[in-house]
Every structure is written in C-alpha cells, then in structure tokens.
Short mmCIF file of C-alpha atoms in Angstrom, two decimals:
data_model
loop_
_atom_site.label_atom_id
_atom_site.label_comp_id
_atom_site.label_asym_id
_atom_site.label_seq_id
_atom_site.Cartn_x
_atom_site.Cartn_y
_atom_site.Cartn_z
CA UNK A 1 -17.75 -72.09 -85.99
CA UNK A 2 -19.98 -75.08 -83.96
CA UNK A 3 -16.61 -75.55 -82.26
CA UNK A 4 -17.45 -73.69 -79.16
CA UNK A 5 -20.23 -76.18 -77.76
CA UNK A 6 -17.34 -78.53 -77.10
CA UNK A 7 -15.55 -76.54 -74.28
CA UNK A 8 -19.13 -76.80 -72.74
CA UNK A 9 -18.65 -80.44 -72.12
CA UNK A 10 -15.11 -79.40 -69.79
CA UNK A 11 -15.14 -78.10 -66.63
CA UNK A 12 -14.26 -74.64 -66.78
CA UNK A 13 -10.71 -75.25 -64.70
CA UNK A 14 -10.14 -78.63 -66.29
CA UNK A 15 -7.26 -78.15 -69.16
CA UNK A 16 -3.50 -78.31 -67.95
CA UNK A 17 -0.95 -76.61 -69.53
CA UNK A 18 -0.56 -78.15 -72.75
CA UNK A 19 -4.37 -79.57 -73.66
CA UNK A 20 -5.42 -75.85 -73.18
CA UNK A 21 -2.31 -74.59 -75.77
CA UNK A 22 -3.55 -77.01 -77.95
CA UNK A 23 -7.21 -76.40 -78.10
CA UNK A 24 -6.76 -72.46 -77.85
CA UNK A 25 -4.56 -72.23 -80.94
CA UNK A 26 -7.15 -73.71 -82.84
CA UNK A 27 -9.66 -71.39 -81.54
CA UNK A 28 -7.61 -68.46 -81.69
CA UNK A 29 -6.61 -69.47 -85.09
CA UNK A 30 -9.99 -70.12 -86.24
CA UNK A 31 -11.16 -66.95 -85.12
CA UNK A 32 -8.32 -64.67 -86.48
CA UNK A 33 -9.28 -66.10 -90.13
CA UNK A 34 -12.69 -65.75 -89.38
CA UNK A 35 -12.31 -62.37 -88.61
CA UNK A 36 -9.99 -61.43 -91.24
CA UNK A 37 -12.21 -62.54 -93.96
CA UNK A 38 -15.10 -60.30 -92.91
CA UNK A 39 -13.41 -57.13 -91.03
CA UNK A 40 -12.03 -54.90 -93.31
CA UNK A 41 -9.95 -52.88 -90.88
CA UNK A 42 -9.06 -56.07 -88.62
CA UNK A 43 -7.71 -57.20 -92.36
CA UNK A 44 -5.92 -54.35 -92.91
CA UNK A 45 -4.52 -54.31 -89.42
CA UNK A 46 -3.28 -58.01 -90.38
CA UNK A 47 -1.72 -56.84 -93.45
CA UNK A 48 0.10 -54.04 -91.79
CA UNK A 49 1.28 -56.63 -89.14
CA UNK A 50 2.70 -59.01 -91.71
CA UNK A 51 0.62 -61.60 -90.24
CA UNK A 52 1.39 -65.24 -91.68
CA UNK A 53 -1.04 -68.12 -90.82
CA UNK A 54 1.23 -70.57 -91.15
CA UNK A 55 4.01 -69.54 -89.09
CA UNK A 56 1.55 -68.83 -86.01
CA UNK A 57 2.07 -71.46 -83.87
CA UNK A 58 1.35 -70.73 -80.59
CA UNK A 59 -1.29 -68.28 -78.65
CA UNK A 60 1.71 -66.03 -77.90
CA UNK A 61 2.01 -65.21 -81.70
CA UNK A 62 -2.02 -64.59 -82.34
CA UNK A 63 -2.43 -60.61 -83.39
CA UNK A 64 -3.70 -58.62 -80.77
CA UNK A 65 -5.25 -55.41 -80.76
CA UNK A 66 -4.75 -52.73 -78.47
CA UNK A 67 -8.27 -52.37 -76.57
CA UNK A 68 -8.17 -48.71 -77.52
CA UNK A 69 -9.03 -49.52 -80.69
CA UNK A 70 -12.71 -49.93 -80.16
CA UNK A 71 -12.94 -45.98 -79.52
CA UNK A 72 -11.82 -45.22 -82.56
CA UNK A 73 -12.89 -47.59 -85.46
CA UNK A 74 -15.95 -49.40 -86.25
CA UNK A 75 -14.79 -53.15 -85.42
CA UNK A 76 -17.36 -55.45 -86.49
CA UNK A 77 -17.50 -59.17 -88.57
CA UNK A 78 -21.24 -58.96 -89.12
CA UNK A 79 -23.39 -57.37 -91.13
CA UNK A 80 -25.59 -54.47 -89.60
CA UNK A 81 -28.81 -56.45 -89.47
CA UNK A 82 -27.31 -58.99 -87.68
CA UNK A 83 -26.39 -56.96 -84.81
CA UNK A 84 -28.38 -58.00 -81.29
CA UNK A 85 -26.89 -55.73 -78.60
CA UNK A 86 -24.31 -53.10 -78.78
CA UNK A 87 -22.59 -52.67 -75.53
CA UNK A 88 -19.68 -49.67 -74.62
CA UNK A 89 -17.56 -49.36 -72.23
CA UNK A 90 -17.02 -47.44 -68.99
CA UNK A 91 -15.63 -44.19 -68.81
CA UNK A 92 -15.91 -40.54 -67.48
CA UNK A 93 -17.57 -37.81 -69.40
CA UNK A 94 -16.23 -36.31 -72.40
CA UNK A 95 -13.94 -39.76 -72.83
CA UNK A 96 -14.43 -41.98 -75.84
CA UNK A 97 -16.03 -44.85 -75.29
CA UNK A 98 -15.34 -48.57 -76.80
CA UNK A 99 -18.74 -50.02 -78.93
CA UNK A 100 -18.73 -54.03 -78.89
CA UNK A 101 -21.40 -55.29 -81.36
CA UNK A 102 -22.69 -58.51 -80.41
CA UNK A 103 -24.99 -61.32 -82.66
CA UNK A 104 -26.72 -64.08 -81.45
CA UNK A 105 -24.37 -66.19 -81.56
CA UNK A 106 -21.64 -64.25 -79.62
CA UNK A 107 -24.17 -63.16 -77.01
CA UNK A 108 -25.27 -66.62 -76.14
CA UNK A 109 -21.48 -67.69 -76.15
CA UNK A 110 -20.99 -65.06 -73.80
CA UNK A 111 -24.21 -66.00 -71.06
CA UNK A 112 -22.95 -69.47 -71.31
CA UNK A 113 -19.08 -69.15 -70.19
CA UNK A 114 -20.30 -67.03 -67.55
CA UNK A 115 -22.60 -69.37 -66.76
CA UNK A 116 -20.16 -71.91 -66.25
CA UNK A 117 -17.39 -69.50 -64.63
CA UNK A 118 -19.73 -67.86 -61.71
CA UNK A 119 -21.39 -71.15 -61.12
CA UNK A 120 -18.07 -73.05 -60.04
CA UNK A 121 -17.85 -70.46 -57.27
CA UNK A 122 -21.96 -70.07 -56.10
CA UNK A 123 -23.29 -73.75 -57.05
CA UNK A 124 -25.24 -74.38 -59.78
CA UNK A 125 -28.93 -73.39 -58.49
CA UNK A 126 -30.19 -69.95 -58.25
CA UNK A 127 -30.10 -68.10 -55.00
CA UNK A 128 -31.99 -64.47 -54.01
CA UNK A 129 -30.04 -61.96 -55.39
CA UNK A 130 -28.81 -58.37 -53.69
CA UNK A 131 -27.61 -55.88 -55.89
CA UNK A 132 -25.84 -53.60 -54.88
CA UNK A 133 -26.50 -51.07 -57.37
CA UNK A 134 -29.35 -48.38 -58.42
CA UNK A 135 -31.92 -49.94 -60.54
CA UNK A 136 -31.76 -46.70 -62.40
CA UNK A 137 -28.62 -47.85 -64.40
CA UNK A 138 -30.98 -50.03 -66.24
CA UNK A 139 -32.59 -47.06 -68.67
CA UNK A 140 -31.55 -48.56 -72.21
CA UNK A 141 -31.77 -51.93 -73.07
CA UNK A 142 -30.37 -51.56 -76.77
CA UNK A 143 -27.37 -49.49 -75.76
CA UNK A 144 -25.84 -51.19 -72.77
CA UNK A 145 -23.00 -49.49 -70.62
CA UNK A 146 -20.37 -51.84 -68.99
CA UNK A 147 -22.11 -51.41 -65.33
CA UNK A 148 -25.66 -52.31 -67.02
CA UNK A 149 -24.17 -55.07 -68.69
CA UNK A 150 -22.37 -56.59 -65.57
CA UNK A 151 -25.46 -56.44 -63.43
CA UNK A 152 -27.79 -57.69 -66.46
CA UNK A 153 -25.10 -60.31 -66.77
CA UNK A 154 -25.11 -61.57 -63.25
CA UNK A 155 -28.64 -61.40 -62.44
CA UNK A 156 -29.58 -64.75 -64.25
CA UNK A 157 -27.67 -66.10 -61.60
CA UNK A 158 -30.81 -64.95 -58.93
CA UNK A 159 -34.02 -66.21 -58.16
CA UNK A 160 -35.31 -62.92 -56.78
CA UNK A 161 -33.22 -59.86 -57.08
CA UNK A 162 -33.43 -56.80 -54.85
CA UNK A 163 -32.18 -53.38 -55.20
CA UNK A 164 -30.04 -52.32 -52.28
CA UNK A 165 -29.38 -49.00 -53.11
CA UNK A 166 -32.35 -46.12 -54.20
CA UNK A 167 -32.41 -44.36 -57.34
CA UNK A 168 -30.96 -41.33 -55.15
CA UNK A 169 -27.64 -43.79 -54.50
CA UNK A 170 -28.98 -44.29 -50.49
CA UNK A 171 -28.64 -47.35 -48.90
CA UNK A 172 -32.42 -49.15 -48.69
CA UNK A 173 -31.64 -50.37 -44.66
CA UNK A 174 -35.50 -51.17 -44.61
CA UNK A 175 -36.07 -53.01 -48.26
CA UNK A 176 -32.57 -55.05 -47.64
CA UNK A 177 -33.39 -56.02 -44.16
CA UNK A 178 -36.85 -57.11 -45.70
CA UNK A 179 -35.23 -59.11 -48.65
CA UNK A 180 -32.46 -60.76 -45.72
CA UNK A 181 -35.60 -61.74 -43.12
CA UNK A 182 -37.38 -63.29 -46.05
CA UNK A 183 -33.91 -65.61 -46.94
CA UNK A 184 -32.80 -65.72 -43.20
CA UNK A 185 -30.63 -69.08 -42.94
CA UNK A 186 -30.21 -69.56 -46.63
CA UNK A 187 -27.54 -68.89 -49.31
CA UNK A 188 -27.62 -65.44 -50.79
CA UNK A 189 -25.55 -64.16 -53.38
CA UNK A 190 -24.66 -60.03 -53.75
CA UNK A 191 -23.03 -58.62 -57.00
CA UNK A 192 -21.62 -55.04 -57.27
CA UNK A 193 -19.26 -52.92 -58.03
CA UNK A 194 -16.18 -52.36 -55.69
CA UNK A 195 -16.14 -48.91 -55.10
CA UNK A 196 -20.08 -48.41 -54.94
CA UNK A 197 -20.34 -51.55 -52.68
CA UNK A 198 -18.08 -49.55 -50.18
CA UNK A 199 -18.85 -45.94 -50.49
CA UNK A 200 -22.84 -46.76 -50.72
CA UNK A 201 -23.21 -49.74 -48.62
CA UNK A 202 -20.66 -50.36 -46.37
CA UNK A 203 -19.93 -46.53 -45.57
CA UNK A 204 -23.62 -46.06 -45.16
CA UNK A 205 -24.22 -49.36 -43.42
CA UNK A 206 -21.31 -48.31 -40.50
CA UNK A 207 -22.70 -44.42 -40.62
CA UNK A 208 -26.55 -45.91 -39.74
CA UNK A 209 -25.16 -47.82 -36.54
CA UNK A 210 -27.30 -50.82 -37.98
CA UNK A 211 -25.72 -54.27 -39.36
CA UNK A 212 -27.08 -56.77 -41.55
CA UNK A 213 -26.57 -60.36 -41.29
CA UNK A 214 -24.71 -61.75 -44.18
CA UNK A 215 -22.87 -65.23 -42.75
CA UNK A 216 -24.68 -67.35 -45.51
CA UNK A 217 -23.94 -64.18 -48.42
CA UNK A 218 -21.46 -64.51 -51.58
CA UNK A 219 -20.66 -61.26 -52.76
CA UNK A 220 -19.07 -61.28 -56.15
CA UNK A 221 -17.52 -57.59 -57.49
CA UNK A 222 -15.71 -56.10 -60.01
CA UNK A 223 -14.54 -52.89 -61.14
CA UNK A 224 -11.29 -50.79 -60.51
CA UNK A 225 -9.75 -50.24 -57.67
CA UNK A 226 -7.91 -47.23 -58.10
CA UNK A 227 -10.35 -45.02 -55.73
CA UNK A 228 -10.27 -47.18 -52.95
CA UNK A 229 -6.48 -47.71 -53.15
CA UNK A 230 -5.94 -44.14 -53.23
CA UNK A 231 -8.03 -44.20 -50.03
CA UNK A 232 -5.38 -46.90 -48.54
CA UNK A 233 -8.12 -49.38 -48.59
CA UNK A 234 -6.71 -52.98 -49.56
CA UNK A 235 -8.67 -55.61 -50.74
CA UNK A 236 -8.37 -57.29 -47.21
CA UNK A 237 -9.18 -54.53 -45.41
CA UNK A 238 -11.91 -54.12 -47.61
CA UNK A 239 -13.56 -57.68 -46.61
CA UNK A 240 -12.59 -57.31 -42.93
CA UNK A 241 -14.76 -53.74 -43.28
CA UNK A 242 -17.35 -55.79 -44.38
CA UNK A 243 -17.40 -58.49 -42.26
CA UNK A 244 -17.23 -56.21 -39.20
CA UNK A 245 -21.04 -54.47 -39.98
CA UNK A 246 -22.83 -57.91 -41.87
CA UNK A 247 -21.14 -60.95 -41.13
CA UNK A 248 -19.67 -61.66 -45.11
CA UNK A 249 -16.65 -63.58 -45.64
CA UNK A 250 -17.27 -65.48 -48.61
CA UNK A 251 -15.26 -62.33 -51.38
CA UNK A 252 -14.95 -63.21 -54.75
CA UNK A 253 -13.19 -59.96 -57.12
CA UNK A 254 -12.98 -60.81 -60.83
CA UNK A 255 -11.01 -59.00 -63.36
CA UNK A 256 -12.78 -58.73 -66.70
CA UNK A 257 -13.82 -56.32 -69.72
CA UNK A 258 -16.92 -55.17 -72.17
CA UNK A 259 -14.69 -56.03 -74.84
CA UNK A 260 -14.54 -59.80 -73.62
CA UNK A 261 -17.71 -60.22 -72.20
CA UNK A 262 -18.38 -63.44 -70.62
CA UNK A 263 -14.91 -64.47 -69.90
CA UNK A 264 -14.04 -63.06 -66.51
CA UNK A 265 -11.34 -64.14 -64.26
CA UNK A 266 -12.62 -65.01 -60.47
CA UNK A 267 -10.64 -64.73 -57.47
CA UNK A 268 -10.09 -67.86 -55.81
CA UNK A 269 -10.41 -68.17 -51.99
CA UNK A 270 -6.02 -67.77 -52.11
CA UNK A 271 -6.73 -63.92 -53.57
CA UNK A 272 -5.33 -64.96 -57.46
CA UNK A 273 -7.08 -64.44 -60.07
CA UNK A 274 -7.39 -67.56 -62.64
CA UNK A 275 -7.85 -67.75 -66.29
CA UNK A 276 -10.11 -70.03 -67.34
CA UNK A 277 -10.76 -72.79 -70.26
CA UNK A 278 -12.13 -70.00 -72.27
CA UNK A 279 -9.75 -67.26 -71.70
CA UNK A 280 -5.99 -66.95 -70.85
CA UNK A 281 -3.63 -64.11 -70.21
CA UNK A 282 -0.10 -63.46 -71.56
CA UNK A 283 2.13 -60.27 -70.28
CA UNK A 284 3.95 -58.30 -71.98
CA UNK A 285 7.46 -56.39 -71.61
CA UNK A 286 5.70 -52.69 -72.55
CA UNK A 287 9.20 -51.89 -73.52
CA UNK A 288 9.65 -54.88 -76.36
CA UNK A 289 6.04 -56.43 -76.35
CA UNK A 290 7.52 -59.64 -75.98
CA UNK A 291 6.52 -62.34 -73.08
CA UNK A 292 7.51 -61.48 -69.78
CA UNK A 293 8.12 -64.67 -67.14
CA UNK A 294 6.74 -65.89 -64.92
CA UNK A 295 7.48 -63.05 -61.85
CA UNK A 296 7.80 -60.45 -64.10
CA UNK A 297 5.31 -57.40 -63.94
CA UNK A 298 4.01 -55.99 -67.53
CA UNK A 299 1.29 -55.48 -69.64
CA UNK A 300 -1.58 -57.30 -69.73
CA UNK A 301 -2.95 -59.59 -73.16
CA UNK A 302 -6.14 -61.26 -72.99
CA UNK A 303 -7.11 -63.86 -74.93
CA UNK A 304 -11.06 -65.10 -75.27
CA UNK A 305 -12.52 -67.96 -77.83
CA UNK A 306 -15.97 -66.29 -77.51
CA UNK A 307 -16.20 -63.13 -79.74
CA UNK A 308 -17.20 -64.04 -83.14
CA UNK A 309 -18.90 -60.96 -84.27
CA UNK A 310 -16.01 -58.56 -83.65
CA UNK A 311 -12.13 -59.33 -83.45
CA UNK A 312 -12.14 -59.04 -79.82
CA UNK A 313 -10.40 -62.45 -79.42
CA UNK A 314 -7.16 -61.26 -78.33
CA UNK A 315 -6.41 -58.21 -77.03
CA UNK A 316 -3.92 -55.83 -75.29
CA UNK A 317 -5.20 -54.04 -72.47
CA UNK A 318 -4.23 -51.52 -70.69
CA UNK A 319 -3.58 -52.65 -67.34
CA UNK A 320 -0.18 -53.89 -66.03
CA UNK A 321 -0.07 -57.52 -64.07
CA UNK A 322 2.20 -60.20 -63.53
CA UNK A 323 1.66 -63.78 -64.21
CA UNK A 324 1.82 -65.93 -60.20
CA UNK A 325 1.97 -69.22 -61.69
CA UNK A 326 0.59 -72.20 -63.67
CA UNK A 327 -1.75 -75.43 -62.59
CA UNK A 328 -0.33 -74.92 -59.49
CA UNK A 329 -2.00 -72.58 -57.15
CA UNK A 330 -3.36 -73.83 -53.84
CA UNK A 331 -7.16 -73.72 -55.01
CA UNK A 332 -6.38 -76.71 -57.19
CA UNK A 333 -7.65 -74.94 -60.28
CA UNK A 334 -5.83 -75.81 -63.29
CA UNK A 335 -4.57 -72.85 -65.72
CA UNK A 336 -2.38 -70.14 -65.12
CA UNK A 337 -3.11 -67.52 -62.01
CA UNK A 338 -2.22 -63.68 -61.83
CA UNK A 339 -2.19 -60.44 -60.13
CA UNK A 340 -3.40 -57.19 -61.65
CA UNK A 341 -1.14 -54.01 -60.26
CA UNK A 342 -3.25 -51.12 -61.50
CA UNK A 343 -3.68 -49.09 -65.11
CA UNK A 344 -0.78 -48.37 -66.79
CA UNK A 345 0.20 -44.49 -66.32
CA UNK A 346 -1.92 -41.94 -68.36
CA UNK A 347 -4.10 -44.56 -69.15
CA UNK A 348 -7.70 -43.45 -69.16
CA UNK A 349 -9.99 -44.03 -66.08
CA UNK A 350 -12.31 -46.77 -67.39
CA UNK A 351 -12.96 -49.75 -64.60
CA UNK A 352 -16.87 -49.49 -63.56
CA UNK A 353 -16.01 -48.70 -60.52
CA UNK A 354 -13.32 -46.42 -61.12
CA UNK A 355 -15.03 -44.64 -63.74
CA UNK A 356 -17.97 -43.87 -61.33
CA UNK A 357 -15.99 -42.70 -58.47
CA UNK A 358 -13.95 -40.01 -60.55
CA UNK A 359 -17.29 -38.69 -61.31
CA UNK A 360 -18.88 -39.35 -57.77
#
C-alpha cells in the first residue's frame, strides 16, 4: 500500500472534481480489500452487505460503517504486536468509548496529512505555540483520549509551546503574558478546544479586566459546539468575543474525528468547511441512506485514504450537515465545501469540547 506517498507530491486543495473521484476510488477500493482480507468482522460486515468489488464504482458505493461501531467490536487489520498507539474517543462518563488502533504506518500517514492540511492555513515554519488547554490531559501516552491526541497532534506545529491554562483549569494571565512579551510582533499560533477556549480563557480573560495582545495570533479549534450554542453563542460572536479582550481575528474551526485522525476539515476565511485531497464527505438522506444534493441537509459520511490498520476508511457519522458546494467556494480551494448543523437527535455527547462541558 506505497500508494499514499503520491498524494504527498499534490497540494492538499489541488484535485477538481473528477481527478479526486478518480484517485479516491482507487484508494478507497484498495483499502476496502485490504481490510477485508485481514478483519474478520469488517469481512463479515461485507458479507452481510452483499458487497461486490466489481460493481463498486464510485466513492458513493464504498461500505461504510457506522462510527458506533468502534464501541462495540474490536476493529483492527493488524496483528496485536504491531499495534503503536491506541487512541479512544471522547465522551462523558459511564459512555462507551470508540478504540482506534494505529501501526506505524497509519500513524505516520496520519502526522503527515495533517501536516500538509494545518500548514496551508499557518505557513510552513514553526511558530510559538499557546495551548489553550491543561497540561494535565497529557497523563498516558499509550492510551490517548481524543483531546490528548488533538493537542499532541497539533503541537509539532510549535516551536515553543506554553500552557495557558493551570492544572486547576485557571487562566495563567502571568505565564501567557510572559510567553506573548517574549514573541511580541511575531506570528503565534493557539490551538484549543472551542468550548474550553471560551469558558477558560475568554470568560476568564473579560472577568480579570486584563487583555492580551493577539493581532499577529492564529487560533485553530475544534470540538462541538453544542454548549456554546445552547448558550446562544455563534461562531461569529464567538470571534468578535475574542477579538474584543486580545486583538485575534485570524479563526480557523475544523471538523474532524479520532476515528479519522489526520484528515480534518479547516474552515476557510468564508466560514465553510473543505474536504481535502485526502478526505471527502458524502450526505446522506437518514431516511433512505442514499445521496442527498447539493442543498440538502442529512447525515454525514466521511471518507479518509489514511487508515490502514483498522477499516476506518469510510464511515457514517453521526452528525447531520449539508453539502455548500464544489471547486467553487470563494477561498479558491478546490473540493467540495460544507456545513455541519449539529448531532443527530439522541446521539451521544462525544465532540471534545462538548463532551467536557456536559461534565464541566
């Protein structure tokens, strides 16, 4: 499977329409048989579906897997001793949670498209790094939970990394005004999660009657939004908040999962959300399952070329969306664009950021 290395050599926004099809149905197809062979449940799931190789065409007809699935069976295409990392997914207590076992080879797939991804949007050097997070979420290295494995994910991308927030969840005013003085005038990037970033910094940050300066700052985040919405807090009142006590106004969100690792979906500087050469997104009637239209609001599919340790290579989540367009959004990015609307109803909490604040 030396196949991957080649979407290296693309930018990651680079395929239209129809060179992306192309190159994804070989993937995807590679992958399901791949999977198959050495899955036994994924094969059995196959069988059950009726699945035919040859008369799967296109990436709408790949077999997908509902993400739930990781909670309850063992889902894995390597053998024990070849297993690197096993990471799980958010949720609240007493919920199941999903178990993604990762190689070598998947992990370093995974570090490299989000290389790639999160570089198109911060430049390609490394910058000092605030996260806005607790360094106590970093306790087991072995067994890492979606949160740890976003902010282990996104703190290659730093030079020096600070911790904005104590292991008590109070805002460090002192240490982050240290870290900003020692940057002052230069690029700095901030990762978090959406709901901590605005109960922990920007609600403390406005309480303290202090600001910070934050013109040159990035600030990537991720997580649910549920909380906040509930809250009536909307993702643009959410960056004017912000810009009001630090100066920020460069905002990227992204939209992505433990169980695709790696292939996240930024927010362009138009608010969409864009799929890119590794991924792509398909929704679904949740009525019929089949593909809904452009317009049309439904359930989300999500479709990666990285996982080759586990058949996590197309799945359906459960969030509902609706697909905005197709190589045409304003950004100039190339590859379809959407919006995500929320969880479907009495699906479980399980965004980072979501999952935190039920508990919070």
């Amino acid at each position: 499977m030396r196949e991957f290395d080649a979407w290296l050599a693309h930018a990651p926004y680079a395929f239209t329409r129809e060179e992306k099809r192309q190159h994804l149905m070989q993937r995807l197809s590679a992958l399901t048989e791949l999977h198959k062979e050495h899955c036994e449940p994924y094969r059995n799931i196959l069988q059950g579906f009726g699945y035919d190789s040859a008369a799967t065409t296109i990436p709408e007809d790949i077999p997908f897997l509902p993400v739930a699935l990781f909670k309850t069976l063992t889902l894995k295409s390597v053998p024990d001793e070849s297993v690197v990392k096993t990471m799980t997914s958010s949720g609240t207590t007493g919920q199941a949670v999903s178990r993604i076992f990762l190689d070598k080879t998947t992990a370093t797939h995974q570090q490299k498209t989000l290389v790639r991804i999160v570089s198109h949007f911060t430049g390609a050097g490394r910058l000092p790094m605030l996260i806005i997070d607790t360094p106590a979420v970093m306790k087991d290295r072995n067994m890492f939970s979606a949160r740890g494995a976003g902010i282990l994910g996104f703190s290659m991308f730093g030079s020096e990394r600070c911790w904005a927030l104590t292991e008590s969840m109070d805002l460090d005013i002192d240490g982050v005004s240290e870290f900003l003085a020692r940057h002052e005038g230069k690029p700095v990037l901030l990762f978090g999660f959406t709901f901590m970033i605005w109960q922990h910094f920007y609600q403390a940050l406005k309480a303290s009657g202090r600001t910070f300066n934050l013109s040159n700052g990035i600030l990537i985040h991720g997580g649910g939004w549920k909380k906040l919405h509930s809250q009536a807090v909307s993702s643009d009142a959410f960056a004017k908040a912000l810009l009001s006590v630090s100066g920020l106004n460069k905002i990227y969100d992204y939209y992505g999962m433990v169980e695709q690792t790696g292939c996240i979906y930024m927010q362009c500087e138009y608010g969409h959300l864009h799929a890119s050469i590794f991924s792509d997104v398909i929704i679904r009637d949740p009525r019929t399952l089949s593909v809904c239209p452009q317009g049309r609001p439904g359930i989300i599919q999500v479709l990666s070329i990285l996982p080759e340790s586990y058949p996590g290579h197309s799945l359906l989540t459960e969030d509902e969306g609706m697909l905005l367009g197709e190589d045409d959004c304003r950004c100039g990015r190339a590859g379809k664009y959407f919006h995500i609307l929320g969880r479907l109803k009495n699906a479980e909490i399980r965004g980072c950021s979501d999952t935190y604040a039920s508990e919070y």
